[in-house]
C-alpha cells in the first residue's frame, strides 16, 4: 500500500482539530502523528519543552512556554534543582491549555559531538525516552514534543527527527507500555523540521 508522506502534513486551522482529527500520518498508526503548530496552544495532557539545564527559562520554545504559562511556571522550575542533559522533569502548566509540562534538556550538538560522535544521538534519544517515562509515571495519555535541540542547540533536523521517531517507536513497542499513551504528537514549528519529519515518520512507522 502507498505510504503517505507528510508533505500533506497536517496544518491545523483550529485548536480542536490539532488534538481530535486524524492526520495523513495517522492513517499509518493511531497513536503517532505530526502537526505544524505552536506547542503552547495544544490541548494535550502534556507538552515537552526544550529547556536548558538550569530550567529557568530561555529563548525559543522554552521562552514561548514560560511566557504563555506565566511566572508561576518559572517559580516552580526554580525549586527543581535543574536537570541533567538527557533527563526530564515535570511541572504544572499554569496558564497553558495542557495539564503538565515536561522539561527535557537536549544536547548542544557541537559540544557533545566533539567529546564523542555518538553522544548527541544517545543523549537526544534519552530526552525522548525519559520524557515518555515521566509522562507515563504521571498517567498522561497524550503528549506533544517540541523538536528538541534543533534550534539554538544546533542538532541537524534530519538526524534529530530520525532519532526522535525511532525512540518513540521503541518505547511504544515495549509490552509494559502497551495502552499507556493514546497520542504522541511531534509538534513542528519550522519548515526544516517539517521536511525532516516528512521523511522520518513514514520510514519509522512502516515497521511499527
Ligand atoms: N512551538 C513549537 N516549537 C517551537 C516553538 C513553538 N512556539 N518555538 C520554537 N519552536 P529551541 P533547543 C521550535 O532553540 O535547540 C532555549 O533558550 C524551533 O523551531 O527552542 O533545544 C533553552 O532555554 C526548534 O525546532 O531549543 C535552551 O537554552 C525547536 O523548537 C536552548 O534554547 C527547538 O528549538 C535549547 O535549545
PDB file of C-alpha atoms and ligand atoms in Angstrom:
ATOM      1  CA  UNK A   1       0.000   0.000   0.000  1.00  0.00           C
ATOM      2  CA  UNK A   2       1.062   3.572  -0.620  1.00  0.00           C
ATOM      3  CA  UNK A   3       2.897   5.214   2.226  1.00  0.00           C
ATOM      4  CA  UNK A   4       1.500   8.696   2.757  1.00  0.00           C
ATOM      5  CA  UNK A   5       4.104  11.404   3.039  1.00  0.00           C
ATOM      6  CA  UNK A   6       3.900  14.290   5.435  1.00  0.00           C
ATOM      7  CA  UNK A   7       4.114  16.804   2.608  1.00  0.00           C
ATOM      8  CA  UNK A   8       0.403  16.825   3.171  1.00  0.00           C
ATOM      9  CA  UNK A   9       1.451  17.298   6.796  1.00  0.00           C
ATOM     10  CA  UNK A  10      -1.447  18.478   8.719  1.00  0.00           C
ATOM     11  CA  UNK A  11      -1.718  22.218   9.044  1.00  0.00           C
ATOM     12  CA  UNK A  12      -4.058  22.834  11.879  1.00  0.00           C
ATOM     13  CA  UNK A  13      -6.653  25.523  11.414  1.00  0.00           C
ATOM     14  CA  UNK A  14      -8.188  25.284  14.868  1.00  0.00           C
ATOM     15  CA  UNK A  15      -7.180  24.095  18.305  1.00  0.00           C
ATOM     16  CA  UNK A  16      -9.796  21.347  18.310  1.00  0.00           C
ATOM     17  CA  UNK A  17      -8.534  19.870  15.086  1.00  0.00           C
ATOM     18  CA  UNK A  18      -4.968  19.502  16.290  1.00  0.00           C
ATOM     19  CA  UNK A  19      -5.985  17.108  19.019  1.00  0.00           C
ATOM     20  CA  UNK A  20      -9.047  15.389  17.612  1.00  0.00           C
ATOM     21  CA  UNK A  21      -8.673  14.887  13.879  1.00  0.00           C
ATOM     22  CA  UNK A  22      -6.663  12.234  12.131  1.00  0.00           C
ATOM     23  CA  UNK A  23      -3.685  13.421  10.128  1.00  0.00           C
ATOM     24  CA  UNK A  24      -2.448  11.749   6.954  1.00  0.00           C
ATOM     25  CA  UNK A  25       0.346  10.218   9.002  1.00  0.00           C
ATOM     26  CA  UNK A  26      -2.079   8.781  11.482  1.00  0.00           C
ATOM     27  CA  UNK A  27      -3.535   6.565   8.822  1.00  0.00           C
ATOM     28  CA  UNK A  28      -0.386   4.521   9.409  1.00  0.00           C
ATOM     29  CA  UNK A  29      -0.735   4.493  13.135  1.00  0.00           C
ATOM     30  CA  UNK A  30      -3.447   5.577  15.540  1.00  0.00           C
ATOM     31  CA  UNK A  31      -1.061   6.930  18.126  1.00  0.00           C
ATOM     32  CA  UNK A  32       1.782   8.833  16.479  1.00  0.00           C
ATOM     33  CA  UNK A  33       1.328  11.943  14.363  1.00  0.00           C
ATOM     34  CA  UNK A  34       2.944  15.236  13.452  1.00  0.00           C
ATOM     35  CA  UNK A  35       1.445  18.687  13.337  1.00  0.00           C
ATOM     36  CA  UNK A  36       2.909  22.049  12.446  1.00  0.00           C
ATOM     37  CA  UNK A  37       1.705  24.326  15.174  1.00  0.00           C
ATOM     38  CA  UNK A  38       2.582  26.459  18.184  1.00  0.00           C
ATOM     39  CA  UNK A  39       3.078  23.957  21.020  1.00  0.00           C
ATOM     40  CA  UNK A  40       1.842  26.459  23.617  1.00  0.00           C
ATOM     41  CA  UNK A  41      -1.637  26.199  22.055  1.00  0.00           C
ATOM     42  CA  UNK A  42      -2.022  22.406  22.082  1.00  0.00           C
ATOM     43  CA  UNK A  43      -4.731  20.975  24.304  1.00  0.00           C
ATOM     44  CA  UNK A  44      -2.952  17.744  25.136  1.00  0.00           C
ATOM     45  CA  UNK A  45      -2.231  16.237  28.563  1.00  0.00           C
ATOM     46  CA  UNK A  46       1.402  17.327  28.430  1.00  0.00           C
ATOM     47  CA  UNK A  47       3.859  19.153  26.217  1.00  0.00           C
ATOM     48  CA  UNK A  48       7.621  18.621  26.185  1.00  0.00           C
ATOM     49  CA  UNK A  49       9.772  21.728  26.482  1.00  0.00           C
ATOM     50  CA  UNK A  50      13.297  22.053  25.050  1.00  0.00           C
ATOM     51  CA  UNK A  51      14.805  23.541  28.199  1.00  0.00           C
ATOM     52  CA  UNK A  52      18.369  24.183  29.392  1.00  0.00           C
ATOM     53  CA  UNK A  53      19.920  22.564  32.460  1.00  0.00           C
ATOM     54  CA  UNK A  54      19.035  25.492  34.735  1.00  0.00           C
ATOM     55  CA  UNK A  55      15.303  25.034  33.918  1.00  0.00           C
ATOM     56  CA  UNK A  56      14.925  28.770  34.492  1.00  0.00           C
ATOM     57  CA  UNK A  57      13.706  29.625  31.004  1.00  0.00           C
ATOM     58  CA  UNK A  58      15.416  30.954  27.903  1.00  0.00           C
ATOM     59  CA  UNK A  59      14.631  31.709  24.266  1.00  0.00           C
ATOM     60  CA  UNK A  60      12.984  29.617  21.539  1.00  0.00           C
ATOM     61  CA  UNK A  61      10.222  27.233  22.540  1.00  0.00           C
ATOM     62  CA  UNK A  62      11.330  27.481  26.191  1.00  0.00           C
ATOM     63  CA  UNK A  63      10.724  31.232  26.180  1.00  0.00           C
ATOM     64  CA  UNK A  64       7.360  30.777  24.451  1.00  0.00           C
ATOM     65  CA  UNK A  65       6.262  28.170  27.029  1.00  0.00           C
ATOM     66  CA  UNK A  66       7.383  30.225  30.034  1.00  0.00           C
ATOM     67  CA  UNK A  67       5.712  33.392  28.820  1.00  0.00           C
ATOM     68  CA  UNK A  68       2.449  31.629  27.950  1.00  0.00           C
ATOM     69  CA  UNK A  69       2.385  29.668  31.226  1.00  0.00           C
ATOM     70  CA  UNK A  70       3.184  32.669  33.409  1.00  0.00           C
ATOM     71  CA  UNK A  71       5.633  33.430  36.212  1.00  0.00           C
ATOM     72  CA  UNK A  72       4.407  30.585  38.392  1.00  0.00           C
ATOM     73  CA  UNK A  73       5.984  28.105  35.981  1.00  0.00           C
ATOM     74  CA  UNK A  74       9.406  29.725  36.350  1.00  0.00           C
ATOM     75  CA  UNK A  75       8.906  29.747  40.133  1.00  0.00           C
ATOM     76  CA  UNK A  76       8.114  26.030  40.205  1.00  0.00           C
ATOM     77  CA  UNK A  77      11.065  25.270  37.905  1.00  0.00           C
ATOM     78  CA  UNK A  78      13.355  27.111  40.312  1.00  0.00           C
ATOM     79  CA  UNK A  79      12.523  24.520  43.007  1.00  0.00           C
ATOM     80  CA  UNK A  80      13.630  21.565  40.856  1.00  0.00           C
ATOM     81  CA  UNK A  81      17.402  21.978  41.184  1.00  0.00           C
ATOM     82  CA  UNK A  82      17.945  21.958  37.413  1.00  0.00           C
ATOM     83  CA  UNK A  83      18.000  18.977  35.074  1.00  0.00           C
ATOM     84  CA  UNK A  84      20.780  16.909  33.523  1.00  0.00           C
ATOM     85  CA  UNK A  85      21.199  16.721  29.742  1.00  0.00           C
ATOM     86  CA  UNK A  86      19.104  13.769  28.552  1.00  0.00           C
ATOM     87  CA  UNK A  87      16.833  13.789  31.601  1.00  0.00           C
ATOM     88  CA  UNK A  88      13.284  15.178  32.073  1.00  0.00           C
ATOM     89  CA  UNK A  89      11.272  16.765  34.894  1.00  0.00           C
ATOM     90  CA  UNK A  90       7.543  17.540  35.125  1.00  0.00           C
ATOM     91  CA  UNK A  91       5.703  20.638  36.348  1.00  0.00           C
ATOM     92  CA  UNK A  92       2.207  22.083  36.317  1.00  0.00           C
ATOM     93  CA  UNK A  93       1.199  24.016  33.200  1.00  0.00           C
ATOM     94  CA  UNK A  94      -0.449  27.065  34.843  1.00  0.00           C
ATOM     95  CA  UNK A  95      -1.961  29.278  32.101  1.00  0.00           C
ATOM     96  CA  UNK A  96      -1.232  26.828  29.263  1.00  0.00           C
ATOM     97  CA  UNK A  97      -4.113  24.756  27.832  1.00  0.00           C
ATOM     98  CA  UNK A  98      -2.275  21.473  28.565  1.00  0.00           C
ATOM     99  CA  UNK A  99      -2.215  19.861  32.036  1.00  0.00           C
ATOM    100  CA  UNK A 100       1.515  19.403  32.594  1.00  0.00           C
ATOM    101  CA  UNK A 101       4.836  20.473  31.103  1.00  0.00           C
ATOM    102  CA  UNK A 102       7.738  18.059  30.850  1.00  0.00           C
ATOM    103  CA  UNK A 103      11.066  19.856  30.667  1.00  0.00           C
ATOM    104  CA  UNK A 104      13.869  17.999  28.968  1.00  0.00           C
ATOM    105  CA  UNK A 105      17.402  19.183  28.236  1.00  0.00           C
ATOM    106  CA  UNK A 106      18.721  18.297  24.810  1.00  0.00           C
ATOM    107  CA  UNK A 107      22.406  18.028  23.883  1.00  0.00           C
ATOM    108  CA  UNK A 108      24.282  21.013  22.442  1.00  0.00           C
ATOM    109  CA  UNK A 109      25.179  19.270  19.198  1.00  0.00           C
ATOM    110  CA  UNK A 110      28.704  20.528  18.552  1.00  0.00           C
ATOM    111  CA  UNK A 111      29.831  20.428  22.189  1.00  0.00           C
ATOM    112  CA  UNK A 112      28.728  16.819  22.678  1.00  0.00           C
ATOM    113  CA  UNK A 113      29.892  15.546  19.286  1.00  0.00           C
ATOM    114  CA  UNK A 114      33.359  16.994  19.981  1.00  0.00           C
ATOM    115  CA  UNK A 115      33.537  14.709  23.038  1.00  0.00           C
ATOM    116  CA  UNK A 116      32.260  11.623  21.196  1.00  0.00           C
ATOM    117  CA  UNK A 117      30.450  11.448  17.817  1.00  0.00           C
ATOM    118  CA  UNK A 118      27.868   9.032  19.282  1.00  0.00           C
ATOM    119  CA  UNK A 119      26.983  11.248  22.242  1.00  0.00           C
ATOM    120  CA  UNK A 120      24.474  13.668  20.673  1.00  0.00           C
ATOM    121  CA  UNK A 121      22.247  10.854  19.442  1.00  0.00           C
ATOM    122  CA  UNK A 122      22.310   8.854  22.664  1.00  0.00           C
ATOM    123  CA  UNK A 123      21.545  11.991  24.697  1.00  0.00           C
ATOM    124  CA  UNK A 124      18.750  13.070  22.348  1.00  0.00           C
ATOM    125  CA  UNK A 125      17.208   9.585  22.456  1.00  0.00           C
ATOM    126  CA  UNK A 126      17.438   9.735  26.233  1.00  0.00           C
ATOM    127  CA  UNK A 127      15.440  13.017  26.214  1.00  0.00           C
ATOM    128  CA  UNK A 128      12.581  11.352  24.344  1.00  0.00           C
ATOM    129  CA  UNK A 129      12.708   8.143  26.409  1.00  0.00           C
ATOM    130  CA  UNK A 130      12.864   9.940  29.777  1.00  0.00           C
ATOM    131  CA  UNK A 131      10.047  12.317  28.752  1.00  0.00           C
ATOM    132  CA  UNK A 132       7.838   9.368  27.800  1.00  0.00           C
ATOM    133  CA  UNK A 133       8.690   7.573  31.058  1.00  0.00           C
ATOM    134  CA  UNK A 134       7.850  10.651  33.124  1.00  0.00           C
ATOM    135  CA  UNK A 135       4.596  11.090  31.155  1.00  0.00           C
ATOM    136  CA  UNK A 136       3.517   7.505  31.825  1.00  0.00           C
ATOM    137  CA  UNK A 137       4.508   7.703  35.529  1.00  0.00           C
ATOM    138  CA  UNK A 138       2.186  10.716  35.762  1.00  0.00           C
ATOM    139  CA  UNK A 139      -0.685   8.995  33.925  1.00  0.00           C
ATOM    140  CA  UNK A 140      -0.548  11.296  30.935  1.00  0.00           C
ATOM    141  CA  UNK A 141      -2.475   9.928  27.932  1.00  0.00           C
ATOM    142  CA  UNK A 142      -1.356  12.406  25.294  1.00  0.00           C
ATOM    143  CA  UNK A 143       1.995  14.101  24.798  1.00  0.00           C
ATOM    144  CA  UNK A 144       3.339  16.637  22.302  1.00  0.00           C
ATOM    145  CA  UNK A 145       7.073  17.050  21.723  1.00  0.00           C
ATOM    146  CA  UNK A 146       8.869  20.152  20.506  1.00  0.00           C
ATOM    147  CA  UNK A 147      11.762  19.278  18.182  1.00  0.00           C
ATOM    148  CA  UNK A 148      14.340  19.067  20.983  1.00  0.00           C
ATOM    149  CA  UNK A 149      17.845  20.509  20.279  1.00  0.00           C
ATOM    150  CA  UNK A 150      17.060  21.505  16.673  1.00  0.00           C
ATOM    151  CA  UNK A 151      17.090  25.253  17.379  1.00  0.00           C
ATOM    152  CA  UNK A 152      19.948  27.054  19.122  1.00  0.00           C
ATOM    153  CA  UNK A 153      21.447  23.728  20.225  1.00  0.00           C
ATOM    154  CA  UNK A 154      22.231  23.025  16.559  1.00  0.00           C
ATOM    155  CA  UNK A 155      21.188  19.392  16.126  1.00  0.00           C
ATOM    156  CA  UNK A 156      20.592  18.754  12.399  1.00  0.00           C
ATOM    157  CA  UNK A 157      16.837  18.382  11.893  1.00  0.00           C
ATOM    158  CA  UNK A 158      17.085  15.328   9.681  1.00  0.00           C
ATOM    159  CA  UNK A 159      19.042  13.278  12.232  1.00  0.00           C
ATOM    160  CA  UNK A 160      17.038  14.619  15.134  1.00  0.00           C
ATOM    161  CA  UNK A 161      13.763  13.527  13.513  1.00  0.00           C
ATOM    162  CA  UNK A 162      15.094  10.027  12.834  1.00  0.00           C
ATOM    163  CA  UNK A 163      16.301   9.584  16.422  1.00  0.00           C
ATOM    164  CA  UNK A 164      13.101  11.060  17.892  1.00  0.00           C
ATOM    165  CA  UNK A 165      10.682   8.947  15.866  1.00  0.00           C
ATOM    166  CA  UNK A 166      12.697   5.754  16.345  1.00  0.00           C
ATOM    167  CA  UNK A 167      12.990   6.234  20.109  1.00  0.00           C
ATOM    168  CA  UNK A 168       9.227   6.820  20.392  1.00  0.00           C
ATOM    169  CA  UNK A 169       8.584   3.669  18.358  1.00  0.00           C
ATOM    170  CA  UNK A 170      10.880   1.650  20.648  1.00  0.00           C
ATOM    171  CA  UNK A 171       9.140   2.967  23.743  1.00  0.00           C
ATOM    172  CA  UNK A 172       5.620   2.264  22.470  1.00  0.00           C
ATOM    173  CA  UNK A 173       6.599  -1.257  21.418  1.00  0.00           C
ATOM    174  CA  UNK A 174       7.655  -2.299  24.924  1.00  0.00           C
ATOM    175  CA  UNK A 175       4.995  -4.641  26.365  1.00  0.00           C
ATOM    176  CA  UNK A 176       4.853  -2.689  29.656  1.00  0.00           C
ATOM    177  CA  UNK A 177       3.926   0.475  27.742  1.00  0.00           C
ATOM    178  CA  UNK A 178       1.012  -1.029  25.819  1.00  0.00           C
ATOM    179  CA  UNK A 179      -2.146   1.094  26.124  1.00  0.00           C
ATOM    180  CA  UNK A 180      -0.429   3.705  28.271  1.00  0.00           C
ATOM    181  CA  UNK A 181      -0.276   6.547  25.722  1.00  0.00           C
ATOM    182  CA  UNK A 182      -3.106   7.350  23.314  1.00  0.00           C
ATOM    183  CA  UNK A 183      -1.463  10.185  21.387  1.00  0.00           C
ATOM    184  CA  UNK A 184       2.135  11.135  20.694  1.00  0.00           C
ATOM    185  CA  UNK A 185       2.427  14.320  18.632  1.00  0.00           C
ATOM    186  CA  UNK A 186       5.592  15.722  17.104  1.00  0.00           C
ATOM    187  CA  UNK A 187       4.920  19.445  17.171  1.00  0.00           C
ATOM    188  CA  UNK A 188       6.839  21.070  14.353  1.00  0.00           C
ATOM    189  CA  UNK A 189       7.380  24.801  14.046  1.00  0.00           C
ATOM    190  CA  UNK A 190       9.711  25.337  11.108  1.00  0.00           C
ATOM    191  CA  UNK A 191       9.922  24.158   7.508  1.00  0.00           C
ATOM    192  CA  UNK A 192      13.277  22.413   8.040  1.00  0.00           C
ATOM    193  CA  UNK A 193      11.718  20.152  10.674  1.00  0.00           C
ATOM    194  CA  UNK A 194       8.630  19.610   8.558  1.00  0.00           C
ATOM    195  CA  UNK A 195      10.850  18.258   5.783  1.00  0.00           C
ATOM    196  CA  UNK A 196      12.748  16.089   8.267  1.00  0.00           C
ATOM    197  CA  UNK A 197       9.579  14.529   9.703  1.00  0.00           C
ATOM    198  CA  UNK A 198       8.133  14.080   6.239  1.00  0.00           C
ATOM    199  CA  UNK A 199      10.935  11.602   5.682  1.00  0.00           C
ATOM    200  CA  UNK A 200      11.481  10.154   9.137  1.00  0.00           C
ATOM    201  CA  UNK A 201       7.944   9.466  10.255  1.00  0.00           C
ATOM    202  CA  UNK A 202       6.664   7.227   7.422  1.00  0.00           C
ATOM    203  CA  UNK A 203      10.006   5.437   7.417  1.00  0.00           C
ATOM    204  CA  UNK A 204       9.893   4.572  11.082  1.00  0.00           C
ATOM    205  CA  UNK A 205       6.172   3.856  11.225  1.00  0.00           C
ATOM    206  CA  UNK A 206       6.397   1.319   8.414  1.00  0.00           C
ATOM    207  CA  UNK A 207       7.996  -1.077  10.843  1.00  0.00           C
ATOM    208  CA  UNK A 208       5.543  -0.385  13.588  1.00  0.00           C
TER     209      UNK A 208
HETATM  210  N1  LIG B   1       6.083  25.752  19.315  1.00  0.00           N
HETATM  211  C1  LIG B   1       6.703  24.660  18.846  1.00  0.00           C
HETATM  212  N2  LIG B   1       8.000  24.632  18.508  1.00  0.00           N
HETATM  213  C2  LIG B   1       8.696  25.786  18.635  1.00  0.00           C
HETATM  214  C3  LIG B   1       8.123  26.984  19.110  1.00  0.00           C
HETATM  215  C4  LIG B   1       6.749  26.938  19.467  1.00  0.00           C
HETATM  216  N3  LIG B   1       6.102  28.003  19.937  1.00  0.00           N
HETATM  217  N4  LIG B   1       9.095  27.936  19.107  1.00  0.00           N
HETATM  218  C5  LIG B   1      10.232  27.365  18.650  1.00  0.00           C
HETATM  219  N5  LIG B   1       9.989  26.076  18.340  1.00  0.00           N
HETATM  220  P1  LIG B   1      14.971  25.816  20.597  1.00  0.00           P
HETATM  221  P2  LIG B   1      16.954  23.859  21.576  1.00  0.00           P
HETATM  222  C6  LIG B   1      10.910  25.045  17.821  1.00  0.00           C
HETATM  223  O1  LIG B   1      16.043  26.721  20.132  1.00  0.00           O
HETATM  224  O2  LIG B   1      17.610  23.822  20.250  1.00  0.00           O
HETATM  225  C7  LIG B   1      16.405  27.878  24.807  1.00  0.00           C
HETATM  226  O3  LIG B   1      16.936  29.150  25.021  1.00  0.00           O
HETATM  227  C8  LIG B   1      12.058  25.515  16.976  1.00  0.00           C
HETATM  228  O4  LIG B   1      11.643  25.699  15.654  1.00  0.00           O
HETATM  229  O5  LIG B   1      13.796  26.385  21.298  1.00  0.00           O
HETATM  230  O6  LIG B   1      16.698  22.572  22.295  1.00  0.00           O
HETATM  231  C9  LIG B   1      16.556  26.980  26.026  1.00  0.00           C
HETATM  232  O7  LIG B   1      16.444  27.695  27.234  1.00  0.00           O
HETATM  233  C10 LIG B   1      13.017  24.333  17.079  1.00  0.00           C
HETATM  234  O8  LIG B   1      12.719  23.392  16.056  1.00  0.00           O
HETATM  235  O9  LIG B   1      15.564  24.654  21.600  1.00  0.00           O
HETATM  236  C11 LIG B   1      17.901  26.400  25.837  1.00  0.00           C
HETATM  237  O10 LIG B   1      18.914  27.258  26.333  1.00  0.00           O
HETATM  238  C12 LIG B   1      12.676  23.704  18.416  1.00  0.00           C
HETATM  239  O11 LIG B   1      11.535  24.409  18.901  1.00  0.00           O
HETATM  240  C13 LIG B   1      18.029  26.261  24.348  1.00  0.00           C
HETATM  241  O12 LIG B   1      17.158  27.243  23.798  1.00  0.00           O
HETATM  242  C14 LIG B   1      13.787  23.760  19.438  1.00  0.00           C
HETATM  243  O13 LIG B   1      14.494  24.986  19.321  1.00  0.00           O
HETATM  244  C15 LIG B   1      17.587  24.905  23.876  1.00  0.00           C
HETATM  245  O14 LIG B   1      17.867  24.784  22.504  1.00  0.00           O
END
